[in-house]
MMTF fields as JSON, N, C-alpha, C and O atoms, coordinates in Angstrom:
{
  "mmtfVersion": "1.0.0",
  "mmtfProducer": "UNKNOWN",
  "numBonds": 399,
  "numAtoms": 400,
  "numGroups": 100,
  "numChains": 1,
  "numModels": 1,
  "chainsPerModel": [1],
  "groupsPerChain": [100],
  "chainIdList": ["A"],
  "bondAtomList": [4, 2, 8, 6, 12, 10, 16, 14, 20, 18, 24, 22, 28, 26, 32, 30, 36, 34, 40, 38, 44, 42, 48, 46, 52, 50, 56, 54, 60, 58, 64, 62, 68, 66, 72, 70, 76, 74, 80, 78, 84, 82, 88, 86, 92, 90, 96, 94, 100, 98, 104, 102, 108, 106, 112, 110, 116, 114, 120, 118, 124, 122, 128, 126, 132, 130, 136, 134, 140, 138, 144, 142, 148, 146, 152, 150, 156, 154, 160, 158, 164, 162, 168, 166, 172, 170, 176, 174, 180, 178, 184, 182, 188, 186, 192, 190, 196, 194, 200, 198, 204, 202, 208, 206, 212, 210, 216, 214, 220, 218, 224, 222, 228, 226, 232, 230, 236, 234, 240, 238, 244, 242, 248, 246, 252, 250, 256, 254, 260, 258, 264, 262, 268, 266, 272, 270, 276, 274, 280, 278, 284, 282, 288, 286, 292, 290, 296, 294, 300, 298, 304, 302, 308, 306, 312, 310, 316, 314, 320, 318, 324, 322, 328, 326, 332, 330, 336, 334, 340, 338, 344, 342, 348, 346, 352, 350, 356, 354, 360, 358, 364, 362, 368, 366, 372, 370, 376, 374, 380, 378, 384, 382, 388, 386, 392, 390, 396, 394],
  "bondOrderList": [1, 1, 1, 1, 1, 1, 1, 1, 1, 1, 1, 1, 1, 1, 1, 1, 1, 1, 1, 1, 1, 1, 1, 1, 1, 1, 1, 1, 1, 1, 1, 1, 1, 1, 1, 1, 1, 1, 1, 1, 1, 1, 1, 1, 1, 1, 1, 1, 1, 1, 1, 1, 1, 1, 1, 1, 1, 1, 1, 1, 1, 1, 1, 1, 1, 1, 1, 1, 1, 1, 1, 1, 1, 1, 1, 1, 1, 1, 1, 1, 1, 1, 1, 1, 1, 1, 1, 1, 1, 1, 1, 1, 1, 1, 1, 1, 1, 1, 1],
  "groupList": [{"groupName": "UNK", "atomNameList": ["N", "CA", "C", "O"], "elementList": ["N", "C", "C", "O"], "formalChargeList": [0, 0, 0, 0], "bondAtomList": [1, 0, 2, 1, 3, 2], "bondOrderList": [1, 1, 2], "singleLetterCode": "X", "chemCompType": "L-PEPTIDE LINKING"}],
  "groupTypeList": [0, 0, 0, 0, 0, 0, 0, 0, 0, 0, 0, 0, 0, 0, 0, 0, 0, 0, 0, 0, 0, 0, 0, 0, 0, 0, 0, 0, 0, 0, 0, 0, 0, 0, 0, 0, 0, 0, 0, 0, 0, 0, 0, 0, 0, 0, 0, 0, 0, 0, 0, 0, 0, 0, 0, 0, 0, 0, 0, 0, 0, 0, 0, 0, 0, 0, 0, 0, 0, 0, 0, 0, 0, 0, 0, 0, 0, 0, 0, 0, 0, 0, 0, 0, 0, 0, 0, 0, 0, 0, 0, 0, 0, 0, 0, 0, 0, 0, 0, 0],
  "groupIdList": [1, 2, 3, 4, 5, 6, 7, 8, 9, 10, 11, 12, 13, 14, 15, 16, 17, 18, 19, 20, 21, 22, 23, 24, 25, 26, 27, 28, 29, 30, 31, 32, 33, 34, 35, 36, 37, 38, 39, 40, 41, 42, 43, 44, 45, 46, 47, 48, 49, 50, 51, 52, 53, 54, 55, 56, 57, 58, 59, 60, 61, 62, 63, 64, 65, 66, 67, 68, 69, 70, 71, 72, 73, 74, 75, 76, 77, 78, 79, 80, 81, 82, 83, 84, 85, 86, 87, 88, 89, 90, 91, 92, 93, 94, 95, 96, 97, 98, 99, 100],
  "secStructList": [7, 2, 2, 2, 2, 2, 2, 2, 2, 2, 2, 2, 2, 2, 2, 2, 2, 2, 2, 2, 2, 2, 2, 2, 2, 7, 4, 4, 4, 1, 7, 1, 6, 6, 6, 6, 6, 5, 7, 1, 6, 6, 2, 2, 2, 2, 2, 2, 2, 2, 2, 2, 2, 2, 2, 2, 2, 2, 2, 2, 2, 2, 2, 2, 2, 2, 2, 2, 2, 6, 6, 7, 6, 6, 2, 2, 2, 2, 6, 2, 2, 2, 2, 2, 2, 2, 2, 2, 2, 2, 2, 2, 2, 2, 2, 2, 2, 2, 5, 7],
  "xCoordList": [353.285, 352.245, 352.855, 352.303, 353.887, 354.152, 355.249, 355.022, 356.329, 356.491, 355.649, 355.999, 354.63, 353.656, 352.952, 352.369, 353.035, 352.18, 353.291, 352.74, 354.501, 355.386, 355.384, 355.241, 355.59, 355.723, 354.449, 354.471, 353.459, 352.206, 352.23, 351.902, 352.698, 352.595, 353.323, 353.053, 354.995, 356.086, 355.61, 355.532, 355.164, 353.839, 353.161, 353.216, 352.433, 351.161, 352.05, 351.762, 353.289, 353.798, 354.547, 354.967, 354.805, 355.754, 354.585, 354.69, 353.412, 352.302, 351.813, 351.957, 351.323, 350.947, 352.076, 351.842, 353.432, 354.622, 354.484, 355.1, 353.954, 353.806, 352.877, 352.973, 351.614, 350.106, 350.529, 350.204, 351.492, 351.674, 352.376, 351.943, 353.662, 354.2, 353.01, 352.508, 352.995, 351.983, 351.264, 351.526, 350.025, 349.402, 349.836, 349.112, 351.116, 351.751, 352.55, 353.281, 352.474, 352.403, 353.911, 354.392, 354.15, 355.506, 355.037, 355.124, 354.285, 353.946, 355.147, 354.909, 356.427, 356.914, 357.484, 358.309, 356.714, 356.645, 355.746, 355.97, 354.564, 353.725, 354.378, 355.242, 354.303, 354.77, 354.454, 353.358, 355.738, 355.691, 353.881, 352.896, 354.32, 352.901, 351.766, 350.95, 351.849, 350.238, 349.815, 348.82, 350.998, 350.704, 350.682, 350.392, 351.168, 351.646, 350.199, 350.163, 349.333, 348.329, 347.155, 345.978, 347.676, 347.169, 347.424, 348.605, 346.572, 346.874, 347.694, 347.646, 348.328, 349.207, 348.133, 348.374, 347.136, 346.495, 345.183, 344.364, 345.177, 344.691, 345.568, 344.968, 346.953, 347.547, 347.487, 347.595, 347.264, 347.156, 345.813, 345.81, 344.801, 343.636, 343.789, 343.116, 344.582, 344.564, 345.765, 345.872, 346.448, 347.801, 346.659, 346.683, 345.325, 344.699, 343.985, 343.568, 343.742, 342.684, 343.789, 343.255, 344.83, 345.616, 346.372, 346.877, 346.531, 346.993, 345.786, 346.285, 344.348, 343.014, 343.095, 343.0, 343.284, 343.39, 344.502, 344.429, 345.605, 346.901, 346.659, 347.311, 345.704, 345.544, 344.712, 344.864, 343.908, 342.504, 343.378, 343.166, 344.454, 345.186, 345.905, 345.821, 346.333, 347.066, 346.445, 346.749, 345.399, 344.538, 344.328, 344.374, 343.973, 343.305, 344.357, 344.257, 345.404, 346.789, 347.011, 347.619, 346.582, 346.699, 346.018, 346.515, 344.73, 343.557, 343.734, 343.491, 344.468, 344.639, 345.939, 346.545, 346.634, 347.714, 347.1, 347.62, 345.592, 345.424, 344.497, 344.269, 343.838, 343.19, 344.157, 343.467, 345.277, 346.414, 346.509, 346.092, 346.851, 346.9, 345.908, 346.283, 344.625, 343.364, 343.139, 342.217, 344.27, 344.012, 342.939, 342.737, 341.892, 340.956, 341.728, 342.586, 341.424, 341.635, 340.604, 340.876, 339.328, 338.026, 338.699, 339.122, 338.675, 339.214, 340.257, 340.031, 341.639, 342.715, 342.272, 342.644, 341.36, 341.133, 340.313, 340.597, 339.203, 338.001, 338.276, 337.646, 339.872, 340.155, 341.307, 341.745, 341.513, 343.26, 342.256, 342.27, 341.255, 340.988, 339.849, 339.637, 339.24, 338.754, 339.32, 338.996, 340.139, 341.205, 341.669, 341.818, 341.877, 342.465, 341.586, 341.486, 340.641, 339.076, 339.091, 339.711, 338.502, 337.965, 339.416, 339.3, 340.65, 341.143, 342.176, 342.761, 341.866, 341.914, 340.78, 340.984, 339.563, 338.488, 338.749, 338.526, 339.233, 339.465, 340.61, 340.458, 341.922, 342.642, 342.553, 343.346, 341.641, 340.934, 339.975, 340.211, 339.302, 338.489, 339.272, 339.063, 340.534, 340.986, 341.789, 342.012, 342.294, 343.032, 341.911, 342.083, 340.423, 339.495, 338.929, 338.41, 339.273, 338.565, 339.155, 338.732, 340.864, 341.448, 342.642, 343.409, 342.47, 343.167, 342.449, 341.309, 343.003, 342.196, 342.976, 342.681],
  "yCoordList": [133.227, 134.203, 135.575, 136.132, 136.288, 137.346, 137.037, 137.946, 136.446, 136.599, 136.926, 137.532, 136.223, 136.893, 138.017, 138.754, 138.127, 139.328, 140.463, 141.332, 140.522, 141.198, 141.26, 142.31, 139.806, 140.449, 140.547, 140.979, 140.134, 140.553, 142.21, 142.949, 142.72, 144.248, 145.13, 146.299, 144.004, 144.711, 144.838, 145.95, 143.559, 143.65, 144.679, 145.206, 145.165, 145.921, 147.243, 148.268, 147.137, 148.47, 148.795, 149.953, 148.181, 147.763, 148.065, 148.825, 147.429, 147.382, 149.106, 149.804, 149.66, 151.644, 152.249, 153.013, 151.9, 153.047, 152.617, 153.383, 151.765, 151.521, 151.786, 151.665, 152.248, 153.04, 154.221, 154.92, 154.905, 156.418, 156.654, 157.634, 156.209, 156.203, 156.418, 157.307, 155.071, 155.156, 156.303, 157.229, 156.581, 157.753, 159.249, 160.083, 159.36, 160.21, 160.352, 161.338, 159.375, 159.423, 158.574, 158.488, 158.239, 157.262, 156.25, 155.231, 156.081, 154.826, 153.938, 152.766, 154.437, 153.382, 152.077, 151.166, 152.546, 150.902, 150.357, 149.174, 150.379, 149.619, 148.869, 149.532, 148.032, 147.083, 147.764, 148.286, 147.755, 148.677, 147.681, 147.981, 146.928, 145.751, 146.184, 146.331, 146.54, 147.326, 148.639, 149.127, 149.258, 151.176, 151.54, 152.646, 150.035, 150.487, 151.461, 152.418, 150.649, 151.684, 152.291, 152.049, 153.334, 153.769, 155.433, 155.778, 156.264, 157.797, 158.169, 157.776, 159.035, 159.968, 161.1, 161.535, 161.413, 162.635, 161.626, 162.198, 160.236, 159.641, 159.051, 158.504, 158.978, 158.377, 158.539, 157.725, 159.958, 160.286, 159.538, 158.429, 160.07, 158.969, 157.348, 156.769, 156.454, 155.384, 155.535, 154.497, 156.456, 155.809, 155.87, 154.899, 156.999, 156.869, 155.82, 155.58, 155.108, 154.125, 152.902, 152.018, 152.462, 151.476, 151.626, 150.6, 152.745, 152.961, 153.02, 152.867, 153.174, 152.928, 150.97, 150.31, 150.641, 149.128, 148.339, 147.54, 149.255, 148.839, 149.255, 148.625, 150.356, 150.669, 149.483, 149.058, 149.227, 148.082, 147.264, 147.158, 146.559, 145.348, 145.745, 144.897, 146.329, 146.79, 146.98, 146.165, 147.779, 147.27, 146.201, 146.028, 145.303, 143.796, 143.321, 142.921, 143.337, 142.756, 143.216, 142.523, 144.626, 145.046, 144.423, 143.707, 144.661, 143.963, 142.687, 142.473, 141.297, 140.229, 140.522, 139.798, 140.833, 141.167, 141.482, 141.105, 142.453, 142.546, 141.418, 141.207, 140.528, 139.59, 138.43, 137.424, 138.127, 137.179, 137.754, 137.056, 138.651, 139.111, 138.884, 138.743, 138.821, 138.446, 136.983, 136.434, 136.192, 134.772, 134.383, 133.171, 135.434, 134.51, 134.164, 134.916, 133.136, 132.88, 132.814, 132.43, 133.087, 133.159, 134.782, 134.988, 135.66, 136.922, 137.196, 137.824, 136.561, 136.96, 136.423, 136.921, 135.248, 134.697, 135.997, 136.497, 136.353, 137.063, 138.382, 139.043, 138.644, 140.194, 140.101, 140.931, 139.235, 139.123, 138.66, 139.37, 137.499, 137.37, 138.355, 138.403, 139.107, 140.015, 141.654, 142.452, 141.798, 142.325, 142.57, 143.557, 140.986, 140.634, 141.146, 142.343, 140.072, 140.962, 142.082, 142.556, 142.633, 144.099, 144.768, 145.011, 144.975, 144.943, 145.227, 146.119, 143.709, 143.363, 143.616, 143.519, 143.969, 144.029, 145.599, 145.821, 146.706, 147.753, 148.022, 148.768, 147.465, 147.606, 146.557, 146.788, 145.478, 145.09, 146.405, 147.081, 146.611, 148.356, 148.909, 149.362, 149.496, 150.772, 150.094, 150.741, 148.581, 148.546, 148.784, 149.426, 148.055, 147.884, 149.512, 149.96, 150.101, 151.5, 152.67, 153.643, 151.716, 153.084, 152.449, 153.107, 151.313, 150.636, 150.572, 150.116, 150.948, 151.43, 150.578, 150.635],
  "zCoordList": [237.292, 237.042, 236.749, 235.8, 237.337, 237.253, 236.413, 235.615, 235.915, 234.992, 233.077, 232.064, 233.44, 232.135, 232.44, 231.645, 233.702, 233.759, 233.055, 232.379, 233.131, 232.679, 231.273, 230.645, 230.617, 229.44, 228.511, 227.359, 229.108, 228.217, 228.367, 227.439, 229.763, 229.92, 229.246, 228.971, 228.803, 227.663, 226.463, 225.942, 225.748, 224.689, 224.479, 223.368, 225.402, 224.896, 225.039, 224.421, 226.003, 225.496, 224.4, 224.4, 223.564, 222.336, 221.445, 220.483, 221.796, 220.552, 220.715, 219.712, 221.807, 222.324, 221.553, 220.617, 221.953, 221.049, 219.626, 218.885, 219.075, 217.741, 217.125, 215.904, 217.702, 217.357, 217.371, 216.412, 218.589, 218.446, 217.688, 217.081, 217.138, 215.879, 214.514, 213.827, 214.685, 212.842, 213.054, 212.287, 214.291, 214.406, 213.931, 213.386, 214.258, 214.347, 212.936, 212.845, 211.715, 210.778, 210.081, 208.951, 210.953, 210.496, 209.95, 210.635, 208.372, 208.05, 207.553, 207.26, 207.442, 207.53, 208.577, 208.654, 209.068, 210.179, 209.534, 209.791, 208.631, 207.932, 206.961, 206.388, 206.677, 205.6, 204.352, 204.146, 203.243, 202.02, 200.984, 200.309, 201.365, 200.609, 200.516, 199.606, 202.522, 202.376, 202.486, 203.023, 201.719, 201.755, 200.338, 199.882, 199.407, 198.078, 197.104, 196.33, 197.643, 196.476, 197.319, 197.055, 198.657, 199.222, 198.639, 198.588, 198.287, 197.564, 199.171, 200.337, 198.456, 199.693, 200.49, 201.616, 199.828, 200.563, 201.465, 202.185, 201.29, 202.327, 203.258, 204.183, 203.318, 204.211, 205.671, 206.589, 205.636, 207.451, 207.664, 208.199, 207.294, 207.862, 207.77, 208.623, 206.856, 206.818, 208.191, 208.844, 208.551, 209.509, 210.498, 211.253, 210.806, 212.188, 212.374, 213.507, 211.469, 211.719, 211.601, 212.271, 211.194, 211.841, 213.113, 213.568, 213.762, 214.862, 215.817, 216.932, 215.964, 216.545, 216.872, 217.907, 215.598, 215.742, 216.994, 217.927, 216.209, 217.226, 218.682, 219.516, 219.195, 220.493, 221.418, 222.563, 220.488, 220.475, 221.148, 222.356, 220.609, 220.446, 221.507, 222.395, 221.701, 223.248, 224.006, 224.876, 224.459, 225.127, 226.114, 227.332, 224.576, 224.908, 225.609, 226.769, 224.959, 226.099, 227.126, 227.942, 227.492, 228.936, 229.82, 230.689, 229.657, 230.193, 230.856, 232.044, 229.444, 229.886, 230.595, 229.805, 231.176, 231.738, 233.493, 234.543, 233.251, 234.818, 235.201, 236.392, 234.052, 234.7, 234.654, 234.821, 234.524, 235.063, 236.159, 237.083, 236.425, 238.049, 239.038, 240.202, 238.742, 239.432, 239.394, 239.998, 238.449, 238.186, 237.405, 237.343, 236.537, 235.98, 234.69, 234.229, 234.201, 232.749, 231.983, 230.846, 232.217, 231.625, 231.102, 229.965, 232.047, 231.763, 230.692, 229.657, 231.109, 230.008, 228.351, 227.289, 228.57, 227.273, 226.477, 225.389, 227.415, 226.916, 226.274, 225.448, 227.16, 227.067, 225.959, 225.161, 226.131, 224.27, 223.229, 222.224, 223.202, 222.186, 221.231, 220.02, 222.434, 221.855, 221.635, 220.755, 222.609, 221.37, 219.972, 219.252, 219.851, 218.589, 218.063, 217.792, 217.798, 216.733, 216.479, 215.528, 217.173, 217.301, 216.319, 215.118, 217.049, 216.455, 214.929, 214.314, 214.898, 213.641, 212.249, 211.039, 213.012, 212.338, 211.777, 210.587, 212.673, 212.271, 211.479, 210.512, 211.757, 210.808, 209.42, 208.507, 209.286, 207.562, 207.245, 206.244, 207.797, 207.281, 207.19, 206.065, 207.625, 206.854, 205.676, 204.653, 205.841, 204.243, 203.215, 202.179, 203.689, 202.447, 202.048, 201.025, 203.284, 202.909, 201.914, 201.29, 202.24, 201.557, 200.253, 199.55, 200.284, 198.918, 197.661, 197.562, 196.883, 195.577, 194.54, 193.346]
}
């Protein structure tokens, strides 16, 4: 048990320093693929809204991280997989919002 509780907790901290990055405007941690036909004077808003996603997603892994600790697995499922979504749902809106 506490071994995952660990590294789901290294996870979501790997995934937080990688939202504050992009946030913070280092899009090159984004894949060159999906920045290629993004205008430059939208980039800071497209880096905030993929780093919103990436927080989402960390989050969700935290979460399931304290409900492994409480032992539910109704919980860790409920709390990573909706995570993911949510998510993921926000970072497909900012590619669709800001790829031209």
């Amino acid at each position: 048990m506490y071994p995952g509780i660990l590294i789901v907790t290294i996870i979501a901290g790997v995934i937080f320093y990688l939202a504050f990055q992009i946030g913070k405007g280092h899009t090159n941690l984004i894949h060159d693929y999906h920045v290629r036909n993004i205008k430059e004077k939208d980039m800071p808003k497209y880096a905030k809204l993929i780093s919103k996603g990436l927080y989402v997603i960390g989050l969700g892994s935290l979460l399931s991280g304290g409900f492994m600790y409480l032992e539910s697995v109704v919980g860790v499922l409920t709390s990573i997989f909706a995570g993911l979504l949510i998510g993921i749902v926000i970072i497909a809106n900012a590619q669709k919002r800001f790829k031209k």
